[in-house]
Coordinates of C-alpha atoms and ligand atoms in Angstrom, one line a residue:
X1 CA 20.1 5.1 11.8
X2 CA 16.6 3.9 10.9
X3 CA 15.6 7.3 9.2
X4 CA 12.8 7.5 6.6
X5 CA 13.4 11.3 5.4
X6 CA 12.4 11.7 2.2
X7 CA 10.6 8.3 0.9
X8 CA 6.9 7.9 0.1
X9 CA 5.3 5.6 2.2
X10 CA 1.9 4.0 1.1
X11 CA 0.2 1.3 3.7
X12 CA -2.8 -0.3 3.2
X13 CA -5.4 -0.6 5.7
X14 CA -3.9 2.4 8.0
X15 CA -7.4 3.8 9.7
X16 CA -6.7 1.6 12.8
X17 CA -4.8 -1.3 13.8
X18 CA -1.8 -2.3 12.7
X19 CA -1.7 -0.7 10.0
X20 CA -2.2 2.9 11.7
X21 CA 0.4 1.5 14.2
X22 CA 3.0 1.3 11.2
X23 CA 2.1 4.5 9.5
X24 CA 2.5 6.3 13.0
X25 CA 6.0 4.7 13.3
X26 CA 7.2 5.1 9.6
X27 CA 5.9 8.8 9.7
X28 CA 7.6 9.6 12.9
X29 CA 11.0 8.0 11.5
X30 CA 10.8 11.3 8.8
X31 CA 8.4 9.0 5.6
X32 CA 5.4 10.8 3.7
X33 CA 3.0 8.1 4.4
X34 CA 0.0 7.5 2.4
X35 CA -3.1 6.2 4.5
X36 CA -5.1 3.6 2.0
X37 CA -8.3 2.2 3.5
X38 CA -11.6 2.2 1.7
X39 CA -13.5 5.1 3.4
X40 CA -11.9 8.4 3.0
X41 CA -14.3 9.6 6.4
X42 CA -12.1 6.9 8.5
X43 CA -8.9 8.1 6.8
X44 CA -9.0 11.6 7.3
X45 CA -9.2 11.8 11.2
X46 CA -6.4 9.8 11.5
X47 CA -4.6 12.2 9.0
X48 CA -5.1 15.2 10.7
X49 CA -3.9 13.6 14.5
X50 CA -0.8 13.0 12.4
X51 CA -0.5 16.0 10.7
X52 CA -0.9 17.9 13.8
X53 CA 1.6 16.1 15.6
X54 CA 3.7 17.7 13.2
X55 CA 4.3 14.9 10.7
X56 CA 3.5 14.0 6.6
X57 CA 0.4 12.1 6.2
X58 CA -2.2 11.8 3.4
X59 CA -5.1 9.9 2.8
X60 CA -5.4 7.3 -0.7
X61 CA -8.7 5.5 -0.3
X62 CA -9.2 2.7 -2.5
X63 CA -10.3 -1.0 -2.1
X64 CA -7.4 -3.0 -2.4
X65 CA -9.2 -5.6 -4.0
X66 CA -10.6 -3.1 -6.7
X67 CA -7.9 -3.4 -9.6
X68 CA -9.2 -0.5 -11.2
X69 CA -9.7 1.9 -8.1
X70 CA -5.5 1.0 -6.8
X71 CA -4.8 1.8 -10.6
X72 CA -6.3 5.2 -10.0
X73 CA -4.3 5.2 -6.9
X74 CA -0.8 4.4 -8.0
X75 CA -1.5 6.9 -10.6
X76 CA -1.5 9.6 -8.4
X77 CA 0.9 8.9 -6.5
X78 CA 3.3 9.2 -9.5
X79 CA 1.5 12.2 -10.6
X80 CA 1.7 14.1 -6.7
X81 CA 5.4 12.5 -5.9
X82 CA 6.9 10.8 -8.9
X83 CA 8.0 8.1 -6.3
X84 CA 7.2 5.5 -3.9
X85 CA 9.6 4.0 -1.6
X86 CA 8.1 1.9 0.4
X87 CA 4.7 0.1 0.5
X88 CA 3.2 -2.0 3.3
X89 CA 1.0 -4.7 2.1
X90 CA -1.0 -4.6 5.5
X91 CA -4.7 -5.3 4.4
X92 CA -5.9 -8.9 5.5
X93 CA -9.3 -10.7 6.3
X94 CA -10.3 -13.2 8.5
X95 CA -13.5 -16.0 7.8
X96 CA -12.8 -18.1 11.1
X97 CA -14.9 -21.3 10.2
X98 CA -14.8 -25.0 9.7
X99 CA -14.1 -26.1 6.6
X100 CA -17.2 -28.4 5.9
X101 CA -19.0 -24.6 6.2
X102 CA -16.3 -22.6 4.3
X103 CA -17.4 -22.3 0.4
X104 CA -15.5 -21.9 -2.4
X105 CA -16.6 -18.3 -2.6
X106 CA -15.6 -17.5 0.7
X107 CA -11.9 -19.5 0.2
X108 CA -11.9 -17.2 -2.9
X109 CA -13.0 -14.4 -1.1
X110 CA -10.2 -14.5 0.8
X111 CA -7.6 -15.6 -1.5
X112 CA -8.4 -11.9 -3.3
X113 CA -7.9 -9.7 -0.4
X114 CA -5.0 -11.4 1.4
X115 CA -3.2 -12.9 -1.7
X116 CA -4.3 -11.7 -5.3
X117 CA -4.5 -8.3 -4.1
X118 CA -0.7 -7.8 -2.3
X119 CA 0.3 -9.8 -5.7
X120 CA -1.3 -6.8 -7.4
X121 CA 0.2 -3.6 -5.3
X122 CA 3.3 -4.9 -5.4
X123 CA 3.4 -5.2 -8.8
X124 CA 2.4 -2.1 -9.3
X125 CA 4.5 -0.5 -6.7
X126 CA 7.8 -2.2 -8.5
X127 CA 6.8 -0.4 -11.3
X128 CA 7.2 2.5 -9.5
X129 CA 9.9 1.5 -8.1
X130 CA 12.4 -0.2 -10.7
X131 CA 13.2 2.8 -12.5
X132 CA 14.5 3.8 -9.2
X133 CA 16.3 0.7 -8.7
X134 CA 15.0 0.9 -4.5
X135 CA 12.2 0.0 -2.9
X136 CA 10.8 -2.1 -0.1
X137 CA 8.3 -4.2 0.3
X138 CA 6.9 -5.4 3.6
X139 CA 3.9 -7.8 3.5
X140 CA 1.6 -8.6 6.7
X141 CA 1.5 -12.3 7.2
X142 CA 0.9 -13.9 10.4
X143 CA 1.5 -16.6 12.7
X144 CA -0.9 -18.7 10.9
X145 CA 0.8 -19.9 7.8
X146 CA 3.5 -21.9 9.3
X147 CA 0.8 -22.4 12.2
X148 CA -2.4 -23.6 11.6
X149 CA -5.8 -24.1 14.0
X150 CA -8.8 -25.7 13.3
X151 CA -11.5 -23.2 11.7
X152 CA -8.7 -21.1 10.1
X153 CA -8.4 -23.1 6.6
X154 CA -8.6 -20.2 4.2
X155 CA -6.7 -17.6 6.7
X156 CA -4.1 -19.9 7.0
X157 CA -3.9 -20.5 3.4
X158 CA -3.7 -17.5 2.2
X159 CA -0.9 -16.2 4.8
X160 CA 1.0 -19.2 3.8
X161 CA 0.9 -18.3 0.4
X162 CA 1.8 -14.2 1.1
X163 CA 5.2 -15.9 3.0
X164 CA 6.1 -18.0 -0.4
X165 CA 4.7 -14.7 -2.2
X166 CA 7.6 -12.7 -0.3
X167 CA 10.4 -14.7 -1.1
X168 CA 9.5 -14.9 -5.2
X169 CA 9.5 -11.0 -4.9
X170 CA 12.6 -11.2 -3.0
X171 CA 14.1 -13.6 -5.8
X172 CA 12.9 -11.8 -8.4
X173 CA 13.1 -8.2 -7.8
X174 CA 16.2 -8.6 -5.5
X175 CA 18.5 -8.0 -8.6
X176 CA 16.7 -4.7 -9.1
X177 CA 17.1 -3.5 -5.9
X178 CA 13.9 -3.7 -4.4
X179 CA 13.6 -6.1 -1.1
X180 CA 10.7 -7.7 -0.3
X181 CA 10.0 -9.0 3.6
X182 CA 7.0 -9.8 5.4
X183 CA 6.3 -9.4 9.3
X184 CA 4.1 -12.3 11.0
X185 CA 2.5 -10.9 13.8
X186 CA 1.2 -12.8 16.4
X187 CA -1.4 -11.9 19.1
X188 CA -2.1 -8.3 19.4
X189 CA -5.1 -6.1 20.9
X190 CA -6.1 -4.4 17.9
X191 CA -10.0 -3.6 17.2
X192 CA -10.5 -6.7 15.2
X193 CA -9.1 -8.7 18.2
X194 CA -11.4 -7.2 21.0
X195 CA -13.9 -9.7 21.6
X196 CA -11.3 -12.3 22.2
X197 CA -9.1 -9.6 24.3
X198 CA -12.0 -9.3 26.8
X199 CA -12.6 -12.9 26.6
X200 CA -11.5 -14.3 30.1
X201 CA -10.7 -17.7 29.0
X202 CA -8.8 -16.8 25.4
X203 CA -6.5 -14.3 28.0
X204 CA -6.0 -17.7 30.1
X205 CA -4.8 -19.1 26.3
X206 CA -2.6 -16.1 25.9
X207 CA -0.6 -16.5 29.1
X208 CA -0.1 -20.2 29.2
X209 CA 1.2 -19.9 25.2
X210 CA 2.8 -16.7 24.3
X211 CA 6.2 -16.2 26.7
X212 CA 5.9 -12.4 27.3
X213 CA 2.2 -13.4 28.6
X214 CA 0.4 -10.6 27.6
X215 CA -1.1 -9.8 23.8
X216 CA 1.1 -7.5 21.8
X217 CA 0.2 -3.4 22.0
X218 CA -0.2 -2.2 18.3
X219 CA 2.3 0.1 18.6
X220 CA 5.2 -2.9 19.3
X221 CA 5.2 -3.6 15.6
X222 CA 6.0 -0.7 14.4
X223 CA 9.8 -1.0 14.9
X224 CA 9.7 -3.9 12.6
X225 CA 8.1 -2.0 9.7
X226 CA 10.8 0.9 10.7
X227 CA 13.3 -1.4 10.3
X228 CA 12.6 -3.0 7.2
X229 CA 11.8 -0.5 5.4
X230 CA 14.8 1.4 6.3
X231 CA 18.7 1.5 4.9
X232 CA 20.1 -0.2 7.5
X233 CA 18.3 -3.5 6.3
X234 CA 19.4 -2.9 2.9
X235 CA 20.6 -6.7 2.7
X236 CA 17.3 -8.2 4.2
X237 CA 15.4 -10.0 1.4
X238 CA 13.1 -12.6 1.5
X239 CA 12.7 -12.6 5.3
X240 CA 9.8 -13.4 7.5
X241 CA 10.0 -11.3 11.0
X242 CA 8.0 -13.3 13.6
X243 CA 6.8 -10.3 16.2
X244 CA 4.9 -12.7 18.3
X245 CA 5.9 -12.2 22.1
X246 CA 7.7 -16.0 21.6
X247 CA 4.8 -17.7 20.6
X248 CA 5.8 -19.8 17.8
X249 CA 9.1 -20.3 19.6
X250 CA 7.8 -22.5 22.2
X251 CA 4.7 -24.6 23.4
Ligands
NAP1 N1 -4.2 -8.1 14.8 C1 -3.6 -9.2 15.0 O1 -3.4 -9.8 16.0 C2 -2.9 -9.9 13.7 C3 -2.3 -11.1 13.9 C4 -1.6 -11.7 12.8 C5 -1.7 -11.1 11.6 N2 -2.4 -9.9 11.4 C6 -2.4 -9.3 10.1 O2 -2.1 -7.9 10.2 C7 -2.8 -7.1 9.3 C8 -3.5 -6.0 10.1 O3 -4.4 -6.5 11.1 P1 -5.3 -5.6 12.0 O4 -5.9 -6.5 13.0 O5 -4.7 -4.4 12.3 O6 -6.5 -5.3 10.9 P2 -7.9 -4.6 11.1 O7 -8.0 -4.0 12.4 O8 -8.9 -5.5 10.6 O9 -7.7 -3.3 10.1 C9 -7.9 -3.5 8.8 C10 -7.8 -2.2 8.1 O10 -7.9 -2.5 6.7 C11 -8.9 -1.7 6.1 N3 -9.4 -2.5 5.0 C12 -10.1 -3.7 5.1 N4 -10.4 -4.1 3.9 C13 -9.9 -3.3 3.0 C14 -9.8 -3.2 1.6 N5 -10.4 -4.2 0.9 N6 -9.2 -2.2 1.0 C15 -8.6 -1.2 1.7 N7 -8.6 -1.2 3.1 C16 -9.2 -2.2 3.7 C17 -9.9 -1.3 7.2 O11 -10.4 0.0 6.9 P3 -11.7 0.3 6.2 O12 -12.7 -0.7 6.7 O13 -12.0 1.7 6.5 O14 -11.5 0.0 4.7 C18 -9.0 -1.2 8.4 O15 -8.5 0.1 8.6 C19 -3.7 -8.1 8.6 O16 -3.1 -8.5 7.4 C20 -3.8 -9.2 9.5 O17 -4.2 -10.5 8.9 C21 -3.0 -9.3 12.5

């Protein structure tokens, strides 16, 4: 169960994080996976500790945001595989500030990279994909969508909208074949998250709120993305996984 031989993987935002966590996990379930990022120096480390532990990896830098540049992209992927299974929508920003100090250009800032953008992939990915009649679609949401704090407007926002996103792919691409889910993590210690990892009184936060106690390890989401993307969750659609440690499941 669970194996990826064969598809074409691409996932955005795979130099580090969760998004290298993913790629790691789809790669080793048997996927080609395509590492997207905007640097090709950042990619192609992470390409080669893959390839050399024996598994299918290439780097695809473009800016997500760029419409032209993940034109160019999707175009070779069709002209180097002819296919693409499976694309992870990981790419997301954060502007943590109150709204009295957020600007219209920053709410639109982040509506591009965390909402227009996935809109964009995975339109382009269907068209990949349709002729096909497979394909999944995972998006990266969060916790905050259905959750909200103070200082989080457009974050929040935006992942809100990426869940509703999901399910009108789901509806709407369903018929074709081609699922569409979204994974909502919740705390993990990836790079972005270090300050507030080492941060005595946010791990005292951690502990009294998330159930397991302890921030998520990147690696622990990559069963999810395994999962969804694989044929044994060939009647998922629409879904939102919460990989949280409990969070939002209890206060
Ligand atoms: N970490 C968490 O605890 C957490 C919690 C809830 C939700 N999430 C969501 O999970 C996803 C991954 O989070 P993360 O913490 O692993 O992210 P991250 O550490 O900030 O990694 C982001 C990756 O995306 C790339 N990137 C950034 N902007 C890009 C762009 N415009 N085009 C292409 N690549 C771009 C970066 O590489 P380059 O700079 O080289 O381009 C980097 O490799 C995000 O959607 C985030 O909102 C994370």
């Amino acid at each position: 169960m669970f194996s990826l031989e064969g598809k074409v993987a691409l996932v955005t935002g795979a130099a580090r994080g969760l998004g290298l966590a993913m790629a790691t996990s789809l790669a080793r379930a048997g996927a080609h996976v395509l590492m997207n990022g905007r640097e090709r120096e950042r990619l192609e480390p992470v390409v080669r500790a893959l390839r050399d532990d024996g598994l299918a990896a290439s780097a695809l830098a473009f800016d997500v945001a760029d419409e032209a540049a993940a034109a160019a992209g999707f175009a070779a992927i069709g002209r180097e595989f002819g296919r693409l299974d499976i694309l992870i929508n990981n790419v997301g920003l954060r502007n943590r500030r109150p709204i009295g100090e957020l600007s219209l250009d920053d709410l639109r800032a982040m509506l591009e990279v965390n909402l227009t953008a996935p809109f964009a992939l995975a339109k382009a990915a269907a068209a990949m994909m349709l002729p096909r009649r497979h394909g999944r679609i995972i998006m990266l949401t969060s916790v905050a969508g259905p959750l909200s704090r103070a200082g989080d407007a457009a974050y929040t926002a935006a992942k809100g909208g990426l869940a509703a996103l999901t399910r009108s792919l789901a509806a709407e691409y369903g018929p074709h074949g081609i699922t569409t889910n979204a994974i909502a993590p919740g705390f993990f210690a990836t790079e972005t998250n270090a300050g507030r990892v080492a941060d005595t009184k946010f791990q005292g936060f951690i502990e009294l709120r998330v159930p397991l106690k302890r921030w998520g390890r990147p690696e622990e989401i990559g069963g999810a993305a395994v999962f969804l993307a694989s044929d044994e969750a060939s009647y998922v659609n629409g879904h939102v996984l919460t990989v949280d440690g409990g969070f939002s499941s209890s206060f």
